[in-house]
JSON list of C-alpha atoms in Angstrom, two decimals:
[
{"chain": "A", "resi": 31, "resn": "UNK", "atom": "CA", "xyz": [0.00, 0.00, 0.00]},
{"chain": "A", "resi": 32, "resn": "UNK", "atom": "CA", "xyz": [0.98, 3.44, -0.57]},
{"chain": "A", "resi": 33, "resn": "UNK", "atom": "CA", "xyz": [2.08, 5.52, 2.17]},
{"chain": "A", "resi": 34, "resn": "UNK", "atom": "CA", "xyz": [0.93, 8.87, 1.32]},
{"chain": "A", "resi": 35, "resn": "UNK", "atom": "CA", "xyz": [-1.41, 10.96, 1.24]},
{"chain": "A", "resi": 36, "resn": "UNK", "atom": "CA", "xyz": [-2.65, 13.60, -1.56]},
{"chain": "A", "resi": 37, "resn": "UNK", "atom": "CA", "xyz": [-5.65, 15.21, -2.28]},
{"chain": "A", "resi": 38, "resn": "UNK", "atom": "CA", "xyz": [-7.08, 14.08, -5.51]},
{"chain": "A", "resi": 39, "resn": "UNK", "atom": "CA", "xyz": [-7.01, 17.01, -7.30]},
{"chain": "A", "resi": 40, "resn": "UNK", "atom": "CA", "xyz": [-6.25, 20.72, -7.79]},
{"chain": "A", "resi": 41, "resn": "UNK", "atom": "CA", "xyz": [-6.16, 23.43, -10.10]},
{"chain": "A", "resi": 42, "resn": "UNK", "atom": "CA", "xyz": [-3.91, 26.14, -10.77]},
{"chain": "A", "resi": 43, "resn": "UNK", "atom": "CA", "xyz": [-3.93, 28.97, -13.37]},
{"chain": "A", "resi": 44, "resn": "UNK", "atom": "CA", "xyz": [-1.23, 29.23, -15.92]},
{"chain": "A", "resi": 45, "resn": "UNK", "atom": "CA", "xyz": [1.78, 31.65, -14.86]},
{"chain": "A", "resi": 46, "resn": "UNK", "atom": "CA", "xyz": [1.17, 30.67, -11.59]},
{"chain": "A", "resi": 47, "resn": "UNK", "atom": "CA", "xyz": [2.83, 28.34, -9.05]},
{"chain": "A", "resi": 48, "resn": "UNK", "atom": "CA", "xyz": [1.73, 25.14, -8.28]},
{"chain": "A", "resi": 49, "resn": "UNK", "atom": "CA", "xyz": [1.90, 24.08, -4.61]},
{"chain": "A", "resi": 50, "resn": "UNK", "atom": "CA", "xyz": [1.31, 19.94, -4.40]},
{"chain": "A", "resi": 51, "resn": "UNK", "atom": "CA", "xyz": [0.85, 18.90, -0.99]},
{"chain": "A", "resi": 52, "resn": "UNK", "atom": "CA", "xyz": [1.77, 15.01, 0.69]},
{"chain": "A", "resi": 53, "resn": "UNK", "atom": "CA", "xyz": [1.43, 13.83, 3.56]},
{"chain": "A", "resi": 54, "resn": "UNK", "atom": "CA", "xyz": [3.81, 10.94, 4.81]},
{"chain": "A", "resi": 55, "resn": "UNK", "atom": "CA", "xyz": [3.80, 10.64, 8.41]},
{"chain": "A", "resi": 56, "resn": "UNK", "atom": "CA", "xyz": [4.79, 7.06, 8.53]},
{"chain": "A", "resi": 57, "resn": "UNK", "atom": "CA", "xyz": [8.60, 8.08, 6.68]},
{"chain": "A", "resi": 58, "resn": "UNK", "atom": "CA", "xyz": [11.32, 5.54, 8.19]},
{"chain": "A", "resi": 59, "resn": "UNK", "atom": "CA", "xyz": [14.69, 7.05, 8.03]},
{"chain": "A", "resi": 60, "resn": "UNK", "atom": "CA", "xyz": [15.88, 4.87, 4.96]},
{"chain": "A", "resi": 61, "resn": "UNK", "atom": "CA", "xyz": [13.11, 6.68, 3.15]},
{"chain": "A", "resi": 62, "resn": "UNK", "atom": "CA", "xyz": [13.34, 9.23, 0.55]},
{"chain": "A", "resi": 63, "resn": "UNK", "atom": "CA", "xyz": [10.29, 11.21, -1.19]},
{"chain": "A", "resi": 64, "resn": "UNK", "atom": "CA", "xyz": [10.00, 10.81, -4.93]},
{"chain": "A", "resi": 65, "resn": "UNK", "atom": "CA", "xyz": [7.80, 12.90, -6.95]},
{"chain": "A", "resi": 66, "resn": "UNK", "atom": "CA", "xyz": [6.50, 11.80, -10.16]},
{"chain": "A", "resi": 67, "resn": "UNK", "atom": "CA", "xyz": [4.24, 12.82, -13.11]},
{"chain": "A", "resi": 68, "resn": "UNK", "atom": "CA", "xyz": [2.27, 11.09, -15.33]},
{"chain": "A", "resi": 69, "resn": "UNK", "atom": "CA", "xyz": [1.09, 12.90, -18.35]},
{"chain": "A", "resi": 70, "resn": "UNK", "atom": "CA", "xyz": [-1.92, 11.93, -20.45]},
{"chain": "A", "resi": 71, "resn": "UNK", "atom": "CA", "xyz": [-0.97, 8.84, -22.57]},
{"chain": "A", "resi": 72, "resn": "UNK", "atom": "CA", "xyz": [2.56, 8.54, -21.31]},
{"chain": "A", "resi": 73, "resn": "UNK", "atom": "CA", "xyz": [4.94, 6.52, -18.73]},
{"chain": "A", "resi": 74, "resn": "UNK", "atom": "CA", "xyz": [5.58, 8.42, -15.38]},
{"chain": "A", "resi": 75, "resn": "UNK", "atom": "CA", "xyz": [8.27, 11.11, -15.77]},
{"chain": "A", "resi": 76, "resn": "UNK", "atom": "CA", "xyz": [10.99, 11.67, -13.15]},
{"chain": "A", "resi": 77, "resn": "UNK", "atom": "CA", "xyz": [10.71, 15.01, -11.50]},
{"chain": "A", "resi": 78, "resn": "UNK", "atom": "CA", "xyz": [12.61, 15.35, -8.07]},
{"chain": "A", "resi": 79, "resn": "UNK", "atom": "CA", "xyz": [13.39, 13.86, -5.08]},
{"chain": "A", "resi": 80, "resn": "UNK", "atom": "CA", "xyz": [15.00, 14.47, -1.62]},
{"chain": "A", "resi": 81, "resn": "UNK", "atom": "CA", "xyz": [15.52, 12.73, 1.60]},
{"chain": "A", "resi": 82, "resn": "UNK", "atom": "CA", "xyz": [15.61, 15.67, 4.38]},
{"chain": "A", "resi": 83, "resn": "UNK", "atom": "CA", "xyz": [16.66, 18.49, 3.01]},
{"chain": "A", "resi": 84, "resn": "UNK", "atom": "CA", "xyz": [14.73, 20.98, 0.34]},
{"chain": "A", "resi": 85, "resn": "UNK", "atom": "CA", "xyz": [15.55, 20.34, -3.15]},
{"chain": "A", "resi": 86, "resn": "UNK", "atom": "CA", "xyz": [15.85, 22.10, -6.61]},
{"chain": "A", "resi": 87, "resn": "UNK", "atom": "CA", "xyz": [16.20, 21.33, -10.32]},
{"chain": "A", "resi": 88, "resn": "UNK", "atom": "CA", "xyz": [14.55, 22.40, -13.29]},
{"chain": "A", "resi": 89, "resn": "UNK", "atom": "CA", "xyz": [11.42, 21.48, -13.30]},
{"chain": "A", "resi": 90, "resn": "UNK", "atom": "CA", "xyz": [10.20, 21.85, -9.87]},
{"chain": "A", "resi": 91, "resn": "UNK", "atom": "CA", "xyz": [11.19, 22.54, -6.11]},
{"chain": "A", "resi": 92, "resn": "UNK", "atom": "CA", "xyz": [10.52, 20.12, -3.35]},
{"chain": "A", "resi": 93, "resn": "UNK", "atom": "CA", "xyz": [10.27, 21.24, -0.01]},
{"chain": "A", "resi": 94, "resn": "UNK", "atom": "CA", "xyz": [10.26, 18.85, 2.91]},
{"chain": "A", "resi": 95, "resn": "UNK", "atom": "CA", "xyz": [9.08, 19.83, 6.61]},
{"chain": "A", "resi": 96, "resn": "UNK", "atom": "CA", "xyz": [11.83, 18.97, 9.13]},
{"chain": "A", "resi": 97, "resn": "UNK", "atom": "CA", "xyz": [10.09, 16.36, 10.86]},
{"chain": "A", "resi": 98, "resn": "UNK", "atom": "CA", "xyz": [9.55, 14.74, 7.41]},
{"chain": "A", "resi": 99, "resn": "UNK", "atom": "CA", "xyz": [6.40, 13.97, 7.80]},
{"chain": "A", "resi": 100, "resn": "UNK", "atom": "CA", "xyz": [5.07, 16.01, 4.58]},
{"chain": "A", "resi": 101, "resn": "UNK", "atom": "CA", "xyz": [6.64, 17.58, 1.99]},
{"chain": "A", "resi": 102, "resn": "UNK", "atom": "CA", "xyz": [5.19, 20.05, -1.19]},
{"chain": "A", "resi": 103, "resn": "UNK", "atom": "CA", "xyz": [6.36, 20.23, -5.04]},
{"chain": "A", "resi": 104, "resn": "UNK", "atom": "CA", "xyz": [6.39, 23.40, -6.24]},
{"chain": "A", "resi": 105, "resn": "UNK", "atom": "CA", "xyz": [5.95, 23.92, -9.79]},
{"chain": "A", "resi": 106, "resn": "UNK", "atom": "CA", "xyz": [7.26, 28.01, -10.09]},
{"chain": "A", "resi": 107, "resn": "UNK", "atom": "CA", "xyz": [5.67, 28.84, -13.10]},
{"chain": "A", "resi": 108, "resn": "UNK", "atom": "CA", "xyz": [3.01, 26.11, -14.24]},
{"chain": "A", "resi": 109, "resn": "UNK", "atom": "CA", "xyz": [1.98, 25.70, -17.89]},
{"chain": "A", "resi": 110, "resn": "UNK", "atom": "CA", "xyz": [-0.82, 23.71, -20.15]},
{"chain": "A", "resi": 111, "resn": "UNK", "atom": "CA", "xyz": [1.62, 21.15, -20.23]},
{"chain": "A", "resi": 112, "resn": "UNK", "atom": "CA", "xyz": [1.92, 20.30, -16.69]},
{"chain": "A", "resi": 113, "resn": "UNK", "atom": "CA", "xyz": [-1.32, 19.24, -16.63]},
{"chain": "A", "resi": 114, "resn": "UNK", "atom": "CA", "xyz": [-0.65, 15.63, -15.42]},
{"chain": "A", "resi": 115, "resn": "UNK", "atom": "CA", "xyz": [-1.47, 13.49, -12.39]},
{"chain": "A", "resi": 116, "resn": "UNK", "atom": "CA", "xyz": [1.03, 13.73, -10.29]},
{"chain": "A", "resi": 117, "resn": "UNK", "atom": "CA", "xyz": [2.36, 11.23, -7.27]},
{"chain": "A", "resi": 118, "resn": "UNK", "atom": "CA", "xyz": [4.29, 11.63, -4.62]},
{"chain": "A", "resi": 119, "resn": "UNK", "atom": "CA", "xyz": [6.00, 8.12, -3.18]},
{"chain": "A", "resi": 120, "resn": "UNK", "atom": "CA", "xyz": [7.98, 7.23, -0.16]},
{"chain": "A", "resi": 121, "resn": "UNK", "atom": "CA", "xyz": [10.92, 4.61, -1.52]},
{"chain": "A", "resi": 122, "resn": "UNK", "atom": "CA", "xyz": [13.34, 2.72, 0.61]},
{"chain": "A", "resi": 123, "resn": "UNK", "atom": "CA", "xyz": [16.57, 3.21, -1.46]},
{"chain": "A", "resi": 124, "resn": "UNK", "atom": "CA", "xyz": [18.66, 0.49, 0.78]},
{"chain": "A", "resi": 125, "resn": "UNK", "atom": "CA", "xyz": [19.98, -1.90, -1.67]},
{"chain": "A", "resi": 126, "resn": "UNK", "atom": "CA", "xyz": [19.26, -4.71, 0.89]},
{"chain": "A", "resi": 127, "resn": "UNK", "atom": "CA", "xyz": [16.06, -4.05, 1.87]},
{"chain": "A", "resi": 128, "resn": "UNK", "atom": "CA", "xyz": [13.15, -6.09, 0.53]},
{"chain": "A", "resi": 129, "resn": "UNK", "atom": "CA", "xyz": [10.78, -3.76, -1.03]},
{"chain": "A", "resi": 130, "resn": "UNK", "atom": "CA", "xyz": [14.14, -3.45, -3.82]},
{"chain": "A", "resi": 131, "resn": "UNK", "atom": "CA", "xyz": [13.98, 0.11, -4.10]},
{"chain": "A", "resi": 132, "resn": "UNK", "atom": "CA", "xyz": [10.66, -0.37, -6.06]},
{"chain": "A", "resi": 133, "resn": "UNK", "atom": "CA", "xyz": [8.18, 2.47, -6.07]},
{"chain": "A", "resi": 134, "resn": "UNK", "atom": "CA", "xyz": [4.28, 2.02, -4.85]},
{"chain": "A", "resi": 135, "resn": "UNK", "atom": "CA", "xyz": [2.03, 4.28, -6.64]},
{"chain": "A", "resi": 136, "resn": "UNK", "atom": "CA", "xyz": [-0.58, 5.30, -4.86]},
{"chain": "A", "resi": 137, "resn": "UNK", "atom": "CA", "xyz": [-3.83, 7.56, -6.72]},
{"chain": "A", "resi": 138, "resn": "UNK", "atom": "CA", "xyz": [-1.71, 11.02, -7.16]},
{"chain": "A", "resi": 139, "resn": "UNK", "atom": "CA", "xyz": [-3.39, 14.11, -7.66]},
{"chain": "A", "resi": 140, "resn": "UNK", "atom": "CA", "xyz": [-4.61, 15.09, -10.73]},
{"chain": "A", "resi": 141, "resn": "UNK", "atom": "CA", "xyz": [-3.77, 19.06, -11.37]},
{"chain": "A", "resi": 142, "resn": "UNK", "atom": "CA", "xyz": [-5.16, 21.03, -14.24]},
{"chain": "A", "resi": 143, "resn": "UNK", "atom": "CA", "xyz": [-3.42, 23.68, -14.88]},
{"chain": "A", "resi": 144, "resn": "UNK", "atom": "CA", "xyz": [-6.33, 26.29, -16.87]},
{"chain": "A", "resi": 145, "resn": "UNK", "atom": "CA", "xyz": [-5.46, 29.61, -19.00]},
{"chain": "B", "resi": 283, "resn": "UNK", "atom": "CA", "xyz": [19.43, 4.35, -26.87]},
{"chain": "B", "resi": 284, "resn": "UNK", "atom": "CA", "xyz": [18.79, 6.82, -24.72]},
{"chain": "B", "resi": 285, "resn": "UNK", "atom": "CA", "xyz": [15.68, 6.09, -22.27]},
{"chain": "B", "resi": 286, "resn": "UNK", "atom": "CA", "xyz": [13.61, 2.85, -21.73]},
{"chain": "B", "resi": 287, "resn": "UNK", "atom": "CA", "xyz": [12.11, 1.40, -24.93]},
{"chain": "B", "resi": 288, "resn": "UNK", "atom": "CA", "xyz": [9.31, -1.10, -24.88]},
{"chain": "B", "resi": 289, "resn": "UNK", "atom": "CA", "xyz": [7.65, -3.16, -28.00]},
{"chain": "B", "resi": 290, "resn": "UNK", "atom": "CA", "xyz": [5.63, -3.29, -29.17]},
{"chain": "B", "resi": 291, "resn": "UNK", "atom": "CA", "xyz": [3.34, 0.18, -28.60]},
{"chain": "B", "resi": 292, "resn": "UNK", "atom": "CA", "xyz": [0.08, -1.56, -29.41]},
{"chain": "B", "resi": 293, "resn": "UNK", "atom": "CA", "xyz": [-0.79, -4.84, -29.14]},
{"chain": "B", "resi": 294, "resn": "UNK", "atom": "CA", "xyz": [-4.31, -6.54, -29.87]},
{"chain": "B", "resi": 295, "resn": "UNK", "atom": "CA", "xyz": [-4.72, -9.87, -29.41]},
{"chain": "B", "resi": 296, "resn": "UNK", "atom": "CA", "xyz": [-7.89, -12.52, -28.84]},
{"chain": "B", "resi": 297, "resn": "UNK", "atom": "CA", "xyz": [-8.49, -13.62, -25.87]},
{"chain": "B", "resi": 298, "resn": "UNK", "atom": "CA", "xyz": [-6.48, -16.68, -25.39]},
{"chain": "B", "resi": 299, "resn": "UNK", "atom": "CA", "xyz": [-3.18, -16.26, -27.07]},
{"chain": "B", "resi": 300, "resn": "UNK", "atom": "CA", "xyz": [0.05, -15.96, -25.96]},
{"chain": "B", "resi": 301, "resn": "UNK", "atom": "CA", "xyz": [2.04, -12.62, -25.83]},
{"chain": "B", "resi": 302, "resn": "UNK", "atom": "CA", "xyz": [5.23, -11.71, -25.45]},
{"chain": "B", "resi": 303, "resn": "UNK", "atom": "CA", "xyz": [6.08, -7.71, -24.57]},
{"chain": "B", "resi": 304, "resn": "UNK", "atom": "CA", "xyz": [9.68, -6.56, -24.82]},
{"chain": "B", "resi": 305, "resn": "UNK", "atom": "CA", "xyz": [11.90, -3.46, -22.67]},
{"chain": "B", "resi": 306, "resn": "UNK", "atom": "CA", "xyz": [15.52, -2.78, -23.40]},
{"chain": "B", "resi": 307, "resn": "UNK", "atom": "CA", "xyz": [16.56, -0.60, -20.79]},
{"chain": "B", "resi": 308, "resn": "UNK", "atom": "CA", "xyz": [18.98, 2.05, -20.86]},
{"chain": "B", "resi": 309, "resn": "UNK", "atom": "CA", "xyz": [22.24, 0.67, -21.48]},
{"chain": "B", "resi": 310, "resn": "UNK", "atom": "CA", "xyz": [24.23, -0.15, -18.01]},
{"chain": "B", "resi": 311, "resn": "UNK", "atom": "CA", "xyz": [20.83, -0.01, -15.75]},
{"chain": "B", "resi": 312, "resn": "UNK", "atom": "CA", "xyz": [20.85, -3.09, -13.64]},
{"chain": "B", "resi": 313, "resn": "UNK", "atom": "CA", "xyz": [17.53, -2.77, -11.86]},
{"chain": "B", "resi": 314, "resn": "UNK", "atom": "CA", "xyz": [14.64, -3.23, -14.34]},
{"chain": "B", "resi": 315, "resn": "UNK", "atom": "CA", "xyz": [11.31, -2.89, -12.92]},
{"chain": "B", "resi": 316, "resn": "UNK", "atom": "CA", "xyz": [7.58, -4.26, -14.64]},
{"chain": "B", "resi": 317, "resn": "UNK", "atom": "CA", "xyz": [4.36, -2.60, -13.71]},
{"chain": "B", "resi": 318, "resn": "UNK", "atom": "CA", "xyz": [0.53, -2.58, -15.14]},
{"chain": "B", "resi": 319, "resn": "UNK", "atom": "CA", "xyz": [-2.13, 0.10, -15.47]},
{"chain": "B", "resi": 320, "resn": "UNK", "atom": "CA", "xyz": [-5.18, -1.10, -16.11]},
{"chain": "B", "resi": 321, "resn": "UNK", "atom": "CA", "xyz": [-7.80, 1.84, -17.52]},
{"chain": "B", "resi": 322, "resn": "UNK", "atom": "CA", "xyz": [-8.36, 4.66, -15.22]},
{"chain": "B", "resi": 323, "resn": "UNK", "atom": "CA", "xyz": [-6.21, 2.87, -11.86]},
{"chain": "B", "resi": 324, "resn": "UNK", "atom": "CA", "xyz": [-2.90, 2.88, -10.84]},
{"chain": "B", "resi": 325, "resn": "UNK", "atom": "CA", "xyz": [0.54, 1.47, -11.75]},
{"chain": "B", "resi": 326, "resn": "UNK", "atom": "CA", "xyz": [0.71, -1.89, -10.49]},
{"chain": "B", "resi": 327, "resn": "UNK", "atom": "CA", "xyz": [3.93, -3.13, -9.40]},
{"chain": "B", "resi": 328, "resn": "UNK", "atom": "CA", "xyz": [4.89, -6.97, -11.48]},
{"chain": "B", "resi": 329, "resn": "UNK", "atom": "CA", "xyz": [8.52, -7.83, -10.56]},
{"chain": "B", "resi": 330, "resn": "UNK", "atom": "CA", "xyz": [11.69, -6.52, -10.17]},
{"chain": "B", "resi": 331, "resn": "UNK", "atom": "CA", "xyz": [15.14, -7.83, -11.94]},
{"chain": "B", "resi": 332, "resn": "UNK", "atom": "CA", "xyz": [18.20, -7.11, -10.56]},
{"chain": "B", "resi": 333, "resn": "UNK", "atom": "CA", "xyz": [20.85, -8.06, -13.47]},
{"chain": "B", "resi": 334, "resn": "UNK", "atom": "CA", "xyz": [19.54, -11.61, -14.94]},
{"chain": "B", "resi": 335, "resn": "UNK", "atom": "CA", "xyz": [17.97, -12.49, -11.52]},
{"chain": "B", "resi": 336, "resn": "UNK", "atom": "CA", "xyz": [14.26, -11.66, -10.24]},
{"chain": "B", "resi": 337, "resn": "UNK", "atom": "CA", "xyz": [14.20, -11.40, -6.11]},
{"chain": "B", "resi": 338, "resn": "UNK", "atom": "CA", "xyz": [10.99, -10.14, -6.06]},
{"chain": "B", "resi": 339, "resn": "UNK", "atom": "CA", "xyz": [8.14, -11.37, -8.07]},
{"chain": "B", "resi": 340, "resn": "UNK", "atom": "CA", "xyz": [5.53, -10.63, -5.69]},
{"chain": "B", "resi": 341, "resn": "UNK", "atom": "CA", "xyz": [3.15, -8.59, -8.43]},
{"chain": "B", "resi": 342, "resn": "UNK", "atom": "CA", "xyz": [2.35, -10.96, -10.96]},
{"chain": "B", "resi": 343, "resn": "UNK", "atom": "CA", "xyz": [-1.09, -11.37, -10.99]},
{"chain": "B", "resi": 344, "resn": "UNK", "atom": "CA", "xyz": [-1.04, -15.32, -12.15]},
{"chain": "B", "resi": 345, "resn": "UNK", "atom": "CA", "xyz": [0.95, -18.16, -13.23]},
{"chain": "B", "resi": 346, "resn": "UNK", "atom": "CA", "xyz": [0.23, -17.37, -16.96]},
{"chain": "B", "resi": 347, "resn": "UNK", "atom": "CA", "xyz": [2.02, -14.16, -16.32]},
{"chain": "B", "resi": 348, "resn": "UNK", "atom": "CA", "xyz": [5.98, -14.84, -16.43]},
{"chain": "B", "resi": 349, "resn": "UNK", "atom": "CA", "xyz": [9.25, -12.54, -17.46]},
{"chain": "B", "resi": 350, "resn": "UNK", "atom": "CA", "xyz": [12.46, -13.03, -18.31]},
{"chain": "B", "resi": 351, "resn": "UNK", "atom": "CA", "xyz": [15.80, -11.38, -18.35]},
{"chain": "B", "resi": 352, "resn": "UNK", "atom": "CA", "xyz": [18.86, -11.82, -20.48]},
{"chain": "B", "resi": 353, "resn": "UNK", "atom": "CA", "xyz": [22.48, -10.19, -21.14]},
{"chain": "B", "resi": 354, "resn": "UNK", "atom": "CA", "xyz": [21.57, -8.40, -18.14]},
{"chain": "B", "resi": 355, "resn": "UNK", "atom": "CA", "xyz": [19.94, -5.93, -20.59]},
{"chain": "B", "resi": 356, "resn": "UNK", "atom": "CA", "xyz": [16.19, -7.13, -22.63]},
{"chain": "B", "resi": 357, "resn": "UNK", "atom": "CA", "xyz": [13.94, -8.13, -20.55]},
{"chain": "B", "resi": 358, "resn": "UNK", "atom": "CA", "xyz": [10.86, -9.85, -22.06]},
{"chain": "B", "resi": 359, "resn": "UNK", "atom": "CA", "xyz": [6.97, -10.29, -19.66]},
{"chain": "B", "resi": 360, "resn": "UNK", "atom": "CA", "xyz": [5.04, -13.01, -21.47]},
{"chain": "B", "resi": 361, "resn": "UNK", "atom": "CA", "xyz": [1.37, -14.15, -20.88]},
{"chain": "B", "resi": 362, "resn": "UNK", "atom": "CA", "xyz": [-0.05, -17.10, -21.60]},
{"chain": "B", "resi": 363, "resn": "UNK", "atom": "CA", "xyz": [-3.48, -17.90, -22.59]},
{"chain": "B", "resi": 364, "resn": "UNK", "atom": "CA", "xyz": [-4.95, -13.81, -22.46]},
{"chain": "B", "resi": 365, "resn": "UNK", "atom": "CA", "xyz": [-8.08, -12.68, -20.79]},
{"chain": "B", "resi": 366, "resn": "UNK", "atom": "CA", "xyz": [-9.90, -9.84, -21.28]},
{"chain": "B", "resi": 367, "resn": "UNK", "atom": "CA", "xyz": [-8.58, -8.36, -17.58]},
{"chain": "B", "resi": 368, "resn": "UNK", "atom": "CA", "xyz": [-5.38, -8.43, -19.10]},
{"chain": "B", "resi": 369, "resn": "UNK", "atom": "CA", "xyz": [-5.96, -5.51, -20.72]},
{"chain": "B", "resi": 370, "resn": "UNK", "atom": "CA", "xyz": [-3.73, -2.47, -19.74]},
{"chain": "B", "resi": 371, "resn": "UNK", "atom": "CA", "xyz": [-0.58, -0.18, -20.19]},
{"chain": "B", "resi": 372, "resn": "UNK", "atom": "CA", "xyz": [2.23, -2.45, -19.44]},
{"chain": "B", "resi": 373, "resn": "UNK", "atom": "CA", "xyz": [5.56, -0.31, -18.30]},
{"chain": "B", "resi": 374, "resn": "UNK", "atom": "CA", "xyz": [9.05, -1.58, -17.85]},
{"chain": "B", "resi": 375, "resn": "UNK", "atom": "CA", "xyz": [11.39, 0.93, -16.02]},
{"chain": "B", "resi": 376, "resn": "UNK", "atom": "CA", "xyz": [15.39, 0.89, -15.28]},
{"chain": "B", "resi": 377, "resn": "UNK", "atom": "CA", "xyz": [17.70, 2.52, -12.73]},
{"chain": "B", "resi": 378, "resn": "UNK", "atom": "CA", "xyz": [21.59, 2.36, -12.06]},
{"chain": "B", "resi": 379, "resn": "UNK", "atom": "CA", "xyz": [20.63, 1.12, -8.78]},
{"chain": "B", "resi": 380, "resn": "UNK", "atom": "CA", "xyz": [24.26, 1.70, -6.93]},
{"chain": "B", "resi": 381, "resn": "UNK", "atom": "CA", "xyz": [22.86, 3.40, -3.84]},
{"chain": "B", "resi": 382, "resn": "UNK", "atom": "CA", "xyz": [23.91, 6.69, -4.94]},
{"chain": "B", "resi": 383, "resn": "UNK", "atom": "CA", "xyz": [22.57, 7.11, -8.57]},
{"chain": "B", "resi": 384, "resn": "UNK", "atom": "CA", "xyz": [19.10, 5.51, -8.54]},
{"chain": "B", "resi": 385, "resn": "UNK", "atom": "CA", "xyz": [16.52, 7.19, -9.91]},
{"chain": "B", "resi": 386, "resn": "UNK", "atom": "CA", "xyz": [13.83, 4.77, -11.94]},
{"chain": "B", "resi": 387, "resn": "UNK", "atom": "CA", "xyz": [12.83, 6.07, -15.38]},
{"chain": "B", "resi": 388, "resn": "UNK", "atom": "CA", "xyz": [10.37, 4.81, -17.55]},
{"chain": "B", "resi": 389, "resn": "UNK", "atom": "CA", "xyz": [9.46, 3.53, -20.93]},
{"chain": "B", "resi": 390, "resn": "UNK", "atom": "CA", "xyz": [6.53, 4.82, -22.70]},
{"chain": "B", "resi": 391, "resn": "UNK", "atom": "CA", "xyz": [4.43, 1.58, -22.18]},
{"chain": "B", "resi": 392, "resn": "UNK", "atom": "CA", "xyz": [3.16, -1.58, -24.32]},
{"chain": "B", "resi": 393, "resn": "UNK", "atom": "CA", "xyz": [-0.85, -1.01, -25.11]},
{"chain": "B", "resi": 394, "resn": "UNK", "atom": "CA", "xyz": [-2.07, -4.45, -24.43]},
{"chain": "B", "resi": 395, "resn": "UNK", "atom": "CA", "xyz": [-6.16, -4.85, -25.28]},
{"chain": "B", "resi": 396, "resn": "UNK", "atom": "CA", "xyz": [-7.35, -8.60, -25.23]},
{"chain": "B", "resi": 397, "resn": "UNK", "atom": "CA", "xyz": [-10.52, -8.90, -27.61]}
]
């Protein structure tokens, strides 16, 4: 199961910045937070992820509370074309765990991002 | 190549027959991951492969679903004798998986409708 929690949907006006919520209060230490997106019609698309600290790249900004137990993505500037659903996942990257490093998907949220 | 690339795209089939769905990951992944997505649900987690070897197997729905991995590289999901539930997005998915460097990425999926 997953283990965390988004609402299922959102909107946000183009130009504007996208604030995706998660909650994850369950986080073990060997745990990082993934984002993902998952755009009409296509496999899921890498966006960012972090462990404890906040986190930048290109695409998006992921900031994590310092008791870990939620984080946000923050798209700065959101366009038509980040319309997607998009999931946030808790993954145990220990090589020697069980769950392999794979990631559980849970339902995501589903923003629309609207002229 | 460059990212995760499945075959075929689109696949129809009658219910019944065999088939066989192909990823080559990117070149040097070890890790190679198989999940399903069934219309309108989530990504389903199939099996993992780490290099040839599959230590976790614990998504595949039935016997008649079974995969394969070669070279280290192609890895091939076959089902057997296809029912209608079969029907869904099949993804395959790579990483590096050395602790440090392990971010999954996907393929674009194999369309898979059983008539």
């Amino acid at each position: 199961d997953a283990k965390t929690t988004q609402p299922p949907s959102m909107d946000c006006a183009e130009g504007r910045a996208a604030n995706l919520p998660c909650n994850h209060s369950t986080i073990s230490g060997n745990e990082y937070v993934y984002w993902y997106r998952q755009i009409h019609s296509q496999g899921p698309q890498y966006i960012i992820h972090g462990l404890k600290n906040n986190e930048t790249n290109e695409m998006a900004s992921l900031i994590i509370t310092e008791d870990r137990k939620s984080s946000t993505l923050i798209l700065p500037h959101a366009t038509l074309r980040d319309t997607a659903v998009y999931y946030c996942i808790v993954r145990d990257i220990n090589a020697g765990g069980t769950s392999y490093g794979k990631l559980t998907f849970g339902q995501g949220t589903i923003l629309t991002v609207h002229p | 190549g460059a990212g995760v690339s499945q075959s075929p795209s689109n696949k129809v089939t009658e219910k019944g027959k065999d088939v066989e769905l192909r990823c080559d990951p990117i070149s040097g992944h070890t890790a190679l991951y198989w999940y399903r997505q069934s219309l309108g649900q989530g990504l389903e987690f199939l099996i993992y492969f780490q290099g040839n070897s599959a230590p976790d197997k614990s998504g595949l729905p039935s016997d008649r679903f079974s995969a394969e991995r070669t070279g280290g590289s192609v890895s091939t999901l076959t089902i057997q004798r296809t029912q209608q539930e079969d029907s869904a997005v099949y993804l395959c998915a790579s990483s590096l998986w050395t602790g440090i460097e392990n971010t999954i990425y996907f393929g674009e999926g194999s369309w898979l409708t059983v008539v």
